[in-house]
Amino acid sequence: MHMESSFRCIIWYQYMYKPYPRKHEALHKLTQCLISSSLRSYSQDARERILAENYSLTDTHWKNGRESIMLLIKNGKLLTMTGRNYEKGSVLIKDGKIVKVGEFDPGDEQAMEVIDAEGCWVLPGLVEAHCHIGINEEKKGFEGNDCNESTNPVTPWLRALDAVNPMDSAFHNALSSGITSVMVGPGSANVVGGQFVFMKTHGRCMDKMVVLEPAAMKIAFGENPKTTYEGMSKMPSTRMAIASLLREELFNARAYQVRKKRAVESGEDFEPDFRMECWLPVLNREIPLKAHVHRADDILTAIRIAREFDLKMTLDHCTEGHLIAEEIAESGFPAIVGPSIASRNKIEVQHMDFKTPGILHKAGVKVAITSDHPVSRIQYLPIYAGFAAKEGLGQEEALKAITINAAEICNVADRIGSLEEGKDADIAIFNGNPMETFTTVLYTIIDGKVVYQKENLNA
């Protein structure tokens, strides 16, 4: 406890001087040394706990609400994802929100935290539109795999929120690549897998990381549901059964919706049904179906059913989408393409190709790109976008596919996906083009706080 008290004194002393990164660089470096020395005898868990409770080296706010300090990013090449870019632009941040973007005089920089982004690319934080980070953890085997409840083919009541582990090491990998938010949900073993959650990539408590929940309802077609239940001598073991189970579930949910509406309008008593209540946001078009589809005929089956019930939907993976690009464009449903660098270990992914996003975009389909982590590693999301750019999507659209397009498809573009006034200050600063292999993330910022900074940045 004595060491922890000393640590708190160090933090208090440093905060008497503001803003430390520029006016008191020597004091800042000395304090870093003192902090490291003070915590050396602690276990890793204890060090992390003390830091979390007391101080973040990259925190841009005073503790206990004493004062809110603005963060200025200046001199960067700003790619706002709004159609307007700046070769030497600035972003001003306060209280976790972007308050100004462009070329402007920020005023007295001595009253701000300042990041000089000279020679750097400044983008909105990257968005992963479909993955299983935290719910299918790295290096933990069965214990860390909560992705598929393979005991019942229809489980709409399951919530990814209740299974994501924010301590999964892959979250650090995401931050180190500039990924600030992710859409996370169940896998594709079930015809109906459950509810997705859209969340930020930094934090310890899921309830504080959530942006939107429920964010989508997972459904799956093709090989995965078939192979999961074929050996159990139960439905589904065919594509007919997959479609039938989904239609039956949606039919029952629609009937429940009608009964509930009539009861409410007439003032009659109505007994809620836990299972059917899960479908109301889908039927009310508040959230989309999130359809796992690879083969062209499965894509068309998903479109057919969504149209029958007048539902919103995203076409996830969409591996053979390039074979039916016009039909997908006509449907109006967006596509989340990928992973396009994984193994062709299933028959339905034999036509996997980085040309797919470009072909779909040219046909008029809104496209996002996914790593489908952990099928392929989340930290390489910008590299996957680079491959798609090379194969016909183009640089601008490829960057949109992992920023604003992904945010719009996930129904969170009011908060993230572009550098605009009023949006969350989720920003990634790269030392070059993020889609090039030699490029490095220098800073990742979430809600106005630097949550990742490259080591030895000033060495």
Short mmCIF file of C-alpha atoms in Angstrom, two decimals:
data_model
loop_
_atom_site.label_atom_id
_atom_site.label_comp_id
_atom_site.label_asym_id
_atom_site.label_seq_id
_atom_site.Cartn_x
_atom_site.Cartn_y
_atom_site.Cartn_z
CA MET A 1 0.00 0.00 0.00
CA HIS A 2 2.94 2.32 0.67
CA MET A 3 4.18 1.89 -2.90
CA GLU A 4 0.68 2.51 -4.26
CA SER A 5 0.36 5.70 -2.18
CA SER A 6 3.71 6.88 -3.51
CA PHE A 7 2.50 6.16 -7.01
CA ARG A 8 -0.58 8.32 -6.44
CA CYS A 9 1.61 11.15 -5.18
CA ILE A 10 3.64 10.97 -8.39
CA ILE A 11 0.47 11.20 -10.44
CA TRP A 12 -0.82 14.13 -8.38
CA TYR A 13 2.48 15.97 -8.79
CA GLN A 14 2.50 15.51 -12.52
CA TYR A 15 -1.02 16.84 -12.87
CA MET A 16 -0.04 20.08 -11.17
CA TYR A 17 1.64 20.90 -14.48
CA LYS A 18 -0.41 21.06 -17.63
CA PRO A 19 -0.35 20.22 -20.41
CA TYR A 20 2.60 17.95 -19.60
CA PRO A 21 3.46 16.57 -23.08
CA ARG A 22 4.71 19.90 -24.42
CA LYS A 23 5.38 22.41 -21.64
CA HIS A 24 6.96 19.95 -19.25
CA GLU A 25 8.49 17.22 -21.42
CA ALA A 26 11.34 16.62 -18.99
CA LEU A 27 8.93 16.24 -16.07
CA HIS A 28 6.79 13.88 -18.12
CA LYS A 29 9.75 11.62 -18.92
CA LEU A 30 10.92 11.68 -15.30
CA THR A 31 7.44 10.74 -14.14
CA GLN A 32 7.33 7.82 -16.56
CA CYS A 33 10.57 6.52 -15.05
CA LEU A 34 9.23 6.95 -11.51
CA ILE A 35 6.00 5.15 -12.39
CA SER A 36 7.88 2.22 -13.93
CA SER A 37 10.14 2.00 -10.89
CA SER A 38 7.26 2.24 -8.42
CA LEU A 39 5.31 -0.59 -10.05
CA ARG A 40 8.21 -2.92 -10.84
CA SER A 41 7.62 -5.15 -7.83
CA TYR A 42 3.92 -5.60 -8.62
CA SER A 43 2.44 -8.45 -10.65
CA GLN A 44 1.19 -7.67 -14.15
CA ASP A 45 -2.44 -7.78 -12.99
CA ALA A 46 -1.71 -5.44 -10.10
CA ARG A 47 0.13 -2.98 -12.35
CA GLU A 48 -2.78 -2.91 -14.76
CA ARG A 49 -5.28 -2.44 -11.93
CA ILE A 50 -3.40 0.47 -10.39
CA LEU A 51 -2.94 2.17 -13.74
CA ALA A 52 -6.60 1.72 -14.61
CA GLU A 53 -7.79 3.07 -11.26
CA ASN A 54 -5.47 6.04 -11.07
CA TYR A 55 -3.99 7.16 -14.32
CA SER A 56 -3.50 6.65 -18.03
CA LEU A 57 -0.31 8.00 -19.57
CA THR A 58 -2.31 8.99 -22.60
CA ASP A 59 -5.42 10.32 -20.86
CA THR A 60 -6.41 13.74 -22.17
CA HIS A 61 -8.73 14.60 -19.26
CA TRP A 62 -8.11 15.60 -15.68
CA LYS A 63 -9.22 13.06 -13.11
CA ASN A 64 -12.37 13.52 -11.05
CA GLY A 65 -13.76 16.06 -13.49
CA ARG A 66 -11.38 18.84 -12.43
CA GLU A 67 -10.87 20.10 -15.97
CA SER A 68 -11.38 18.89 -19.51
CA ILE A 69 -8.34 19.43 -21.74
CA MET A 70 -8.76 19.72 -25.49
CA LEU A 71 -6.71 17.51 -27.79
CA LEU A 72 -5.39 18.97 -31.03
CA ILE A 73 -4.11 16.86 -33.91
CA LYS A 74 -2.36 19.18 -36.37
CA ASN A 75 -0.45 19.21 -39.67
CA GLY A 76 -1.77 15.80 -40.75
CA LYS A 77 -3.03 14.54 -44.09
CA LEU A 78 -6.71 14.28 -43.18
CA LEU A 79 -8.86 11.72 -44.99
CA THR A 80 -12.25 12.57 -43.54
CA MET A 81 -14.30 10.00 -45.52
CA THR A 82 -16.80 12.77 -46.30
CA GLY A 83 -15.36 13.53 -49.73
CA ARG A 84 -13.24 16.40 -48.46
CA ASN A 85 -9.59 15.89 -47.51
CA TYR A 86 -6.84 18.18 -46.24
CA GLU A 87 -3.11 17.94 -46.94
CA LYS A 88 -2.28 19.84 -43.74
CA GLY A 89 -5.37 19.68 -41.62
CA SER A 90 -6.25 19.66 -37.95
CA VAL A 91 -8.78 17.97 -35.71
CA LEU A 92 -9.85 19.54 -32.43
CA ILE A 93 -11.33 17.26 -29.77
CA LYS A 94 -13.10 17.98 -26.50
CA ASP A 95 -15.09 15.77 -24.15
CA GLY A 96 -14.60 12.78 -26.42
CA LYS A 97 -16.15 14.45 -29.46
CA ILE A 98 -14.76 16.08 -32.58
CA VAL A 99 -15.47 19.81 -32.39
CA LYS A 100 -13.61 21.05 -35.47
CA VAL A 101 -12.05 19.55 -38.61
CA GLY A 102 -10.08 21.19 -41.41
CA GLU A 103 -7.64 24.05 -41.80
CA PHE A 104 -8.11 26.50 -38.93
CA ASP A 105 -6.31 28.47 -36.25
CA PRO A 106 -6.75 26.46 -33.03
CA GLY A 107 -5.78 29.33 -30.76
CA ASP A 108 -3.55 28.90 -27.73
CA GLU A 109 -1.94 25.49 -28.12
CA GLN A 110 -0.41 25.78 -24.65
CA ALA A 111 -3.88 25.08 -23.24
CA MET A 112 -4.19 21.85 -25.22
CA GLU A 113 -2.71 18.42 -25.63
CA VAL A 114 -1.05 18.45 -29.05
CA ILE A 115 -0.17 15.68 -31.47
CA ASP A 116 1.88 16.92 -34.40
CA ALA A 117 0.89 14.65 -37.30
CA GLU A 118 3.34 16.14 -39.79
CA GLY A 119 3.83 13.62 -42.60
CA CYS A 120 1.12 11.30 -41.23
CA TRP A 121 -2.24 10.10 -42.51
CA VAL A 122 -5.12 10.88 -40.14
CA LEU A 123 -8.28 8.81 -40.60
CA PRO A 124 -11.42 7.99 -38.67
CA GLY A 125 -10.88 4.89 -36.57
CA LEU A 126 -11.22 1.76 -38.67
CA VAL A 127 -14.43 -0.28 -38.41
CA GLU A 128 -14.61 -4.10 -38.53
CA ALA A 129 -18.15 -4.91 -39.69
CA HIS A 130 -18.18 -8.65 -38.88
CA CYS A 131 -15.98 -10.61 -36.50
CA HIS A 132 -15.85 -12.84 -33.43
CA ILE A 133 -13.20 -11.04 -31.40
CA GLY A 134 -13.52 -11.72 -27.68
CA ILE A 135 -16.11 -14.44 -28.25
CA ASN A 136 -13.73 -16.81 -30.05
CA GLU A 137 -10.50 -15.95 -28.26
CA GLU A 138 -6.98 -16.55 -29.39
CA LYS A 139 -4.78 -19.18 -27.72
CA LYS A 140 -7.49 -20.49 -25.38
CA GLY A 141 -9.04 -23.44 -27.21
CA PHE A 142 -12.45 -24.66 -26.05
CA GLU A 143 -12.43 -22.48 -22.92
CA GLY A 144 -12.14 -19.32 -24.99
CA ASN A 145 -14.58 -20.36 -27.72
CA ASP A 146 -18.13 -19.19 -27.01
CA CYS A 147 -18.97 -18.60 -30.66
CA ASN A 148 -21.47 -21.36 -31.45
CA GLU A 149 -24.17 -22.91 -29.24
CA SER A 150 -24.34 -26.07 -31.35
CA THR A 151 -27.16 -27.75 -29.44
CA ASN A 152 -30.14 -26.05 -31.08
CA PRO A 153 -30.32 -24.76 -34.67
CA VAL A 154 -32.51 -21.78 -33.77
CA THR A 155 -31.33 -19.58 -30.87
CA PRO A 156 -32.42 -15.95 -31.40
CA TRP A 157 -32.25 -15.20 -27.67
CA LEU A 158 -28.47 -15.59 -27.39
CA ARG A 159 -26.56 -12.32 -26.97
CA ALA A 160 -22.92 -11.82 -27.90
CA LEU A 161 -22.84 -9.14 -25.20
CA ASP A 162 -22.90 -11.88 -22.58
CA ALA A 163 -19.93 -13.76 -24.04
CA VAL A 164 -17.38 -11.21 -25.28
CA ASN A 165 -14.23 -11.09 -23.15
CA PRO A 166 -12.70 -7.59 -23.39
CA MET A 167 -9.41 -9.06 -22.12
CA ASP A 168 -8.91 -11.07 -25.32
CA SER A 169 -5.41 -10.23 -26.56
CA ALA A 170 -6.81 -9.64 -30.03
CA PHE A 171 -8.26 -6.32 -28.85
CA HIS A 172 -4.72 -5.00 -28.44
CA ASN A 173 -3.96 -6.21 -31.96
CA ALA A 174 -7.00 -4.32 -33.21
CA LEU A 175 -5.88 -1.12 -31.50
CA SER A 176 -2.37 -1.47 -32.90
CA SER A 177 -3.90 -1.46 -36.39
CA GLY A 178 -6.15 1.56 -35.85
CA ILE A 179 -9.38 -0.42 -35.43
CA THR A 180 -11.57 1.42 -32.95
CA SER A 181 -14.90 -0.40 -33.24
CA VAL A 182 -16.17 -3.84 -34.17
CA MET A 183 -19.38 -5.74 -34.86
CA VAL A 184 -19.20 -8.95 -32.81
CA GLY A 185 -21.55 -11.89 -32.77
CA PRO A 186 -22.22 -15.62 -32.82
CA GLY A 187 -20.82 -17.96 -35.44
CA SER A 188 -22.61 -19.77 -38.25
CA ALA A 189 -23.32 -23.23 -36.84
CA ASN A 190 -26.99 -22.39 -36.29
CA VAL A 191 -29.64 -21.27 -38.74
CA VAL A 192 -30.36 -18.50 -36.25
CA GLY A 193 -27.33 -17.84 -34.10
CA GLY A 194 -28.35 -14.89 -31.94
CA GLN A 195 -27.73 -11.19 -31.49
CA PHE A 196 -24.69 -9.14 -32.47
CA VAL A 197 -23.26 -6.24 -30.47
CA PHE A 198 -21.44 -3.23 -31.91
CA MET A 199 -18.71 -2.03 -29.56
CA LYS A 200 -15.51 -0.04 -29.11
CA THR A 201 -12.21 -1.93 -28.92
CA HIS A 202 -10.87 -0.42 -25.70
CA GLY A 203 -12.08 -1.08 -22.17
CA ARG A 204 -12.56 -3.68 -19.45
CA CYS A 205 -16.34 -3.60 -18.97
CA MET A 206 -18.55 -4.57 -21.90
CA ASP A 207 -21.40 -2.38 -20.71
CA LYS A 208 -19.17 0.68 -21.13
CA MET A 209 -17.85 -0.41 -24.53
CA VAL A 210 -21.21 -0.95 -26.24
CA VAL A 211 -22.28 1.41 -29.00
CA LEU A 212 -25.36 -0.51 -30.19
CA GLU A 213 -27.06 -3.62 -28.78
CA PRO A 214 -28.74 -5.54 -30.21
CA ALA A 215 -27.11 -4.53 -33.47
CA ALA A 216 -28.18 -7.42 -35.75
CA MET A 217 -29.63 -10.93 -35.74
CA LYS A 218 -27.33 -13.66 -37.07
CA ILE A 219 -28.68 -16.16 -39.59
CA ALA A 220 -26.66 -18.69 -41.60
CA PHE A 221 -27.00 -20.62 -44.83
CA GLY A 222 -24.96 -23.32 -46.52
CA GLU A 223 -22.33 -25.74 -45.29
CA ASN A 224 -21.93 -24.71 -41.67
CA PRO A 225 -25.48 -25.38 -40.39
CA LYS A 226 -25.66 -28.51 -42.58
CA THR A 227 -22.45 -30.07 -41.28
CA THR A 228 -23.20 -29.09 -37.67
CA TYR A 229 -26.53 -30.95 -37.46
CA GLU A 230 -26.18 -33.65 -40.10
CA GLY A 231 -24.56 -36.09 -37.66
CA MET A 232 -27.25 -35.47 -35.02
CA SER A 233 -30.06 -36.90 -37.17
CA LYS A 234 -32.02 -33.66 -36.82
CA MET A 235 -32.85 -30.66 -38.98
CA PRO A 236 -31.16 -29.12 -40.83
CA SER A 237 -29.13 -31.44 -42.98
CA THR A 238 -30.14 -29.81 -46.27
CA ARG A 239 -30.44 -26.29 -47.66
CA MET A 240 -34.20 -26.86 -47.88
CA ALA A 241 -34.36 -27.41 -44.14
CA ILE A 242 -32.27 -24.32 -43.41
CA ALA A 243 -34.66 -22.12 -45.37
CA SER A 244 -37.69 -23.87 -43.87
CA LEU A 245 -36.54 -23.43 -40.27
CA LEU A 246 -35.87 -19.74 -40.84
CA ARG A 247 -39.21 -19.15 -42.56
CA GLU A 248 -41.08 -20.97 -39.79
CA GLU A 249 -39.35 -18.88 -37.13
CA LEU A 250 -40.08 -15.63 -38.93
CA PHE A 251 -43.69 -16.70 -39.60
CA ASN A 252 -44.26 -17.40 -35.91
CA ALA A 253 -42.56 -14.15 -34.93
CA ARG A 254 -44.74 -12.15 -37.33
CA ALA A 255 -47.89 -13.80 -35.95
CA TYR A 256 -46.71 -12.97 -32.42
CA GLN A 257 -46.11 -9.36 -33.44
CA VAL A 258 -49.66 -9.08 -34.80
CA ARG A 259 -51.20 -10.65 -31.67
CA LYS A 260 -49.24 -8.34 -29.40
CA LYS A 261 -50.22 -5.25 -31.39
CA ARG A 262 -53.91 -6.20 -31.26
CA ALA A 263 -53.73 -6.85 -27.52
CA VAL A 264 -52.07 -3.51 -26.86
CA GLU A 265 -54.60 -1.64 -29.01
CA SER A 266 -57.55 -3.36 -27.33
CA GLY A 267 -56.14 -3.14 -23.82
CA GLU A 268 -56.19 -6.91 -23.36
CA ASP A 269 -53.72 -8.78 -21.19
CA PHE A 270 -50.82 -10.19 -23.14
CA GLU A 271 -48.21 -12.71 -22.02
CA PRO A 272 -44.79 -11.83 -23.51
CA ASP A 273 -42.83 -14.65 -25.11
CA PHE A 274 -39.09 -14.44 -24.46
CA ARG A 275 -38.12 -16.07 -27.75
CA MET A 276 -40.50 -14.07 -29.92
CA GLU A 277 -39.63 -10.75 -28.28
CA CYS A 278 -36.10 -11.14 -29.67
CA TRP A 279 -37.49 -10.86 -33.19
CA LEU A 280 -39.41 -7.61 -32.78
CA PRO A 281 -36.44 -5.29 -33.53
CA VAL A 282 -35.88 -7.30 -36.73
CA LEU A 283 -39.54 -7.27 -37.79
CA ASN A 284 -39.79 -3.55 -36.99
CA ARG A 285 -36.76 -2.95 -39.25
CA GLU A 286 -34.78 -1.50 -36.35
CA ILE A 287 -31.91 -3.95 -36.84
CA PRO A 288 -30.96 -6.16 -39.82
CA LEU A 289 -30.60 -9.83 -40.33
CA LYS A 290 -26.91 -10.59 -40.62
CA ALA A 291 -26.76 -13.39 -43.17
CA HIS A 292 -23.78 -15.74 -43.37
CA VAL A 293 -23.70 -16.55 -47.09
CA HIS A 294 -20.95 -17.80 -49.38
CA ARG A 295 -22.46 -19.58 -52.38
CA ALA A 296 -24.43 -17.62 -54.98
CA ASP A 297 -27.62 -19.67 -54.53
CA ASP A 298 -27.44 -19.18 -50.74
CA ILE A 299 -27.12 -15.43 -51.27
CA LEU A 300 -30.23 -15.47 -53.43
CA THR A 301 -32.15 -17.59 -50.89
CA ALA A 302 -31.32 -15.07 -48.17
CA ILE A 303 -32.53 -12.24 -50.41
CA ARG A 304 -35.73 -14.15 -51.21
CA ILE A 305 -36.62 -14.68 -47.54
CA ALA A 306 -35.73 -11.14 -46.48
CA ARG A 307 -38.00 -9.79 -49.20
CA GLU A 308 -40.85 -12.12 -48.20
CA PHE A 309 -40.86 -10.63 -44.70
CA ASP A 310 -39.78 -7.09 -45.70
CA LEU A 311 -36.66 -7.12 -43.53
CA LYS A 312 -33.35 -5.31 -43.49
CA MET A 313 -30.32 -7.52 -44.10
CA THR A 314 -26.58 -7.51 -44.68
CA LEU A 315 -24.92 -10.15 -46.86
CA ASP A 316 -21.88 -11.25 -44.87
CA HIS A 317 -18.92 -12.93 -46.62
CA CYS A 318 -20.77 -12.82 -49.96
CA THR A 319 -17.98 -14.95 -51.42
CA GLU A 320 -19.65 -15.62 -54.77
CA GLY A 321 -21.27 -12.21 -54.88
CA HIS A 322 -19.27 -11.27 -57.96
CA LEU A 323 -21.15 -14.00 -59.88
CA ILE A 324 -24.53 -12.36 -59.19
CA ALA A 325 -23.52 -8.71 -58.70
CA GLU A 326 -26.49 -7.29 -60.63
CA GLU A 327 -29.01 -9.31 -58.61
CA ILE A 328 -27.45 -8.16 -55.33
CA ALA A 329 -27.45 -4.54 -56.49
CA GLU A 330 -31.11 -4.85 -57.46
CA SER A 331 -31.96 -6.18 -53.99
CA GLY A 332 -30.53 -3.09 -52.30
CA PHE A 333 -28.83 -5.13 -49.58
CA PRO A 334 -25.22 -4.22 -48.67
CA ALA A 335 -22.36 -6.71 -48.69
CA ILE A 336 -19.65 -7.31 -46.08
CA VAL A 337 -17.02 -9.17 -48.08
CA GLY A 338 -14.36 -11.45 -46.64
CA PRO A 339 -12.29 -13.00 -45.46
CA SER A 340 -10.69 -13.22 -48.89
CA ILE A 341 -7.29 -14.43 -47.73
CA ALA A 342 -8.36 -17.50 -45.75
CA SER A 343 -8.01 -21.13 -46.82
CA ARG A 344 -10.36 -22.54 -49.46
CA ASN A 345 -11.05 -25.46 -47.14
CA LYS A 346 -14.77 -25.64 -47.98
CA ILE A 347 -16.46 -26.21 -51.31
CA GLU A 348 -18.58 -23.07 -50.95
CA VAL A 349 -15.52 -20.79 -50.76
CA GLN A 350 -13.77 -22.07 -53.88
CA HIS A 351 -14.46 -18.79 -55.69
CA MET A 352 -12.97 -16.59 -52.94
CA ASP A 353 -11.34 -13.58 -54.63
CA PHE A 354 -10.20 -10.05 -53.77
CA LYS A 355 -11.89 -8.93 -57.01
CA THR A 356 -15.32 -9.42 -55.42
CA PRO A 357 -15.54 -6.05 -53.57
CA GLY A 358 -14.64 -4.09 -56.70
CA ILE A 359 -17.11 -5.95 -58.90
CA LEU A 360 -19.91 -5.45 -56.37
CA HIS A 361 -19.10 -1.75 -55.95
CA LYS A 362 -19.14 -1.16 -59.70
CA ALA A 363 -22.55 -2.86 -59.85
CA GLY A 364 -23.89 -0.41 -57.25
CA VAL A 365 -23.64 -2.45 -54.05
CA LYS A 366 -22.50 -0.76 -50.85
CA VAL A 367 -19.46 -2.74 -49.71
CA ALA A 368 -17.55 -3.21 -46.46
CA ILE A 369 -14.56 -5.51 -45.96
CA THR A 370 -14.16 -7.94 -43.08
CA SER A 371 -11.38 -10.05 -41.59
CA ASP A 372 -13.96 -12.36 -39.98
CA HIS A 373 -11.50 -12.58 -37.09
CA PRO A 374 -10.22 -15.08 -36.01
CA VAL A 375 -10.67 -16.76 -39.41
CA SER A 376 -8.08 -14.23 -40.54
CA ARG A 377 -6.29 -11.87 -38.18
CA ILE A 378 -8.08 -8.64 -37.34
CA GLN A 379 -4.90 -6.52 -37.33
CA TYR A 380 -4.53 -7.05 -41.08
CA LEU A 381 -7.91 -5.53 -41.96
CA PRO A 382 -6.33 -2.48 -43.67
CA ILE A 383 -4.05 -4.80 -45.66
CA TYR A 384 -7.08 -6.79 -46.87
CA ALA A 385 -8.57 -3.47 -47.98
CA GLY A 386 -5.33 -2.80 -49.84
CA PHE A 387 -5.60 -6.09 -51.72
CA ALA A 388 -9.19 -5.21 -52.68
CA ALA A 389 -8.03 -1.76 -53.83
CA LYS A 390 -5.39 -3.37 -56.04
CA GLU A 391 -7.91 -5.83 -57.53
CA GLY A 392 -10.34 -3.19 -58.72
CA LEU A 393 -12.00 -1.49 -55.75
CA GLY A 394 -9.62 1.49 -55.77
CA GLN A 395 -8.01 3.29 -52.84
CA GLU A 396 -10.85 5.64 -51.90
CA GLU A 397 -13.55 2.97 -51.90
CA ALA A 398 -11.28 0.50 -50.11
CA LEU A 399 -10.77 2.98 -47.27
CA LYS A 400 -14.51 3.64 -47.18
CA ALA A 401 -15.05 -0.12 -46.90
CA ILE A 402 -13.29 -0.14 -43.52
CA THR A 403 -14.60 3.22 -42.27
CA ILE A 404 -17.77 5.04 -43.32
CA ASN A 405 -19.32 2.24 -45.40
CA ALA A 406 -18.83 -0.22 -42.56
CA ALA A 407 -20.32 2.29 -40.11
CA GLU A 408 -23.35 2.91 -42.32
CA ILE A 409 -23.95 -0.80 -42.87
CA CYS A 410 -23.75 -1.35 -39.10
CA ASN A 411 -26.17 1.55 -38.46
CA VAL A 412 -23.70 3.59 -36.37
CA ALA A 413 -22.64 6.27 -38.87
CA ASP A 414 -24.24 8.95 -36.71
CA ARG A 415 -21.36 8.44 -34.28
CA ILE A 416 -18.39 6.95 -36.13
CA GLY A 417 -16.87 6.26 -39.54
CA SER A 418 -15.81 9.77 -40.60
CA LEU A 419 -14.05 12.84 -39.27
CA GLU A 420 -16.96 15.21 -38.72
CA GLU A 421 -17.96 17.68 -36.04
CA GLY A 422 -20.11 16.09 -33.36
CA LYS A 423 -18.98 12.52 -33.97
CA ASP A 424 -17.06 10.37 -31.51
CA ALA A 425 -13.36 11.24 -31.52
CA ASP A 426 -12.27 7.81 -32.77
CA ILE A 427 -9.16 8.44 -34.85
CA ALA A 428 -6.19 6.51 -36.21
CA ILE A 429 -2.89 8.17 -37.12
CA PHE A 430 -0.63 6.28 -39.52
CA ASN A 431 2.89 7.10 -40.71
CA GLY A 432 1.77 6.46 -44.29
CA ASN A 433 -0.93 4.85 -46.38
CA PRO A 434 -2.72 2.43 -43.99
CA MET A 435 -3.16 -0.15 -46.75
CA GLU A 436 0.57 -0.55 -47.34
CA THR A 437 2.45 -3.29 -45.49
CA PHE A 438 5.26 -1.08 -44.18
CA THR A 439 2.87 1.47 -42.66
CA THR A 440 2.63 1.67 -38.88
CA VAL A 441 -0.06 3.01 -36.58
CA LEU A 442 1.39 5.74 -34.38
CA TYR A 443 -1.71 6.61 -32.35
CA THR A 444 -5.16 5.12 -31.90
CA ILE A 445 -7.68 7.39 -30.23
CA ILE A 446 -11.09 6.37 -28.87
CA ASP A 447 -13.55 8.88 -27.43
CA GLY A 448 -10.80 11.50 -27.41
CA LYS A 449 -8.29 9.42 -25.47
CA VAL A 450 -5.09 7.95 -26.85
CA VAL A 451 -5.56 4.25 -26.12
CA TYR A 452 -2.63 3.01 -28.18
CA GLN A 453 0.70 4.66 -28.93
CA LYS A 454 3.55 3.01 -30.77
CA GLU A 455 6.46 2.20 -28.47
CA ASN A 456 9.69 4.19 -28.85
CA LEU A 457 7.78 6.76 -30.89
CA ASN A 458 10.20 9.53 -29.95
CA ALA A 459 13.33 7.37 -29.80
#
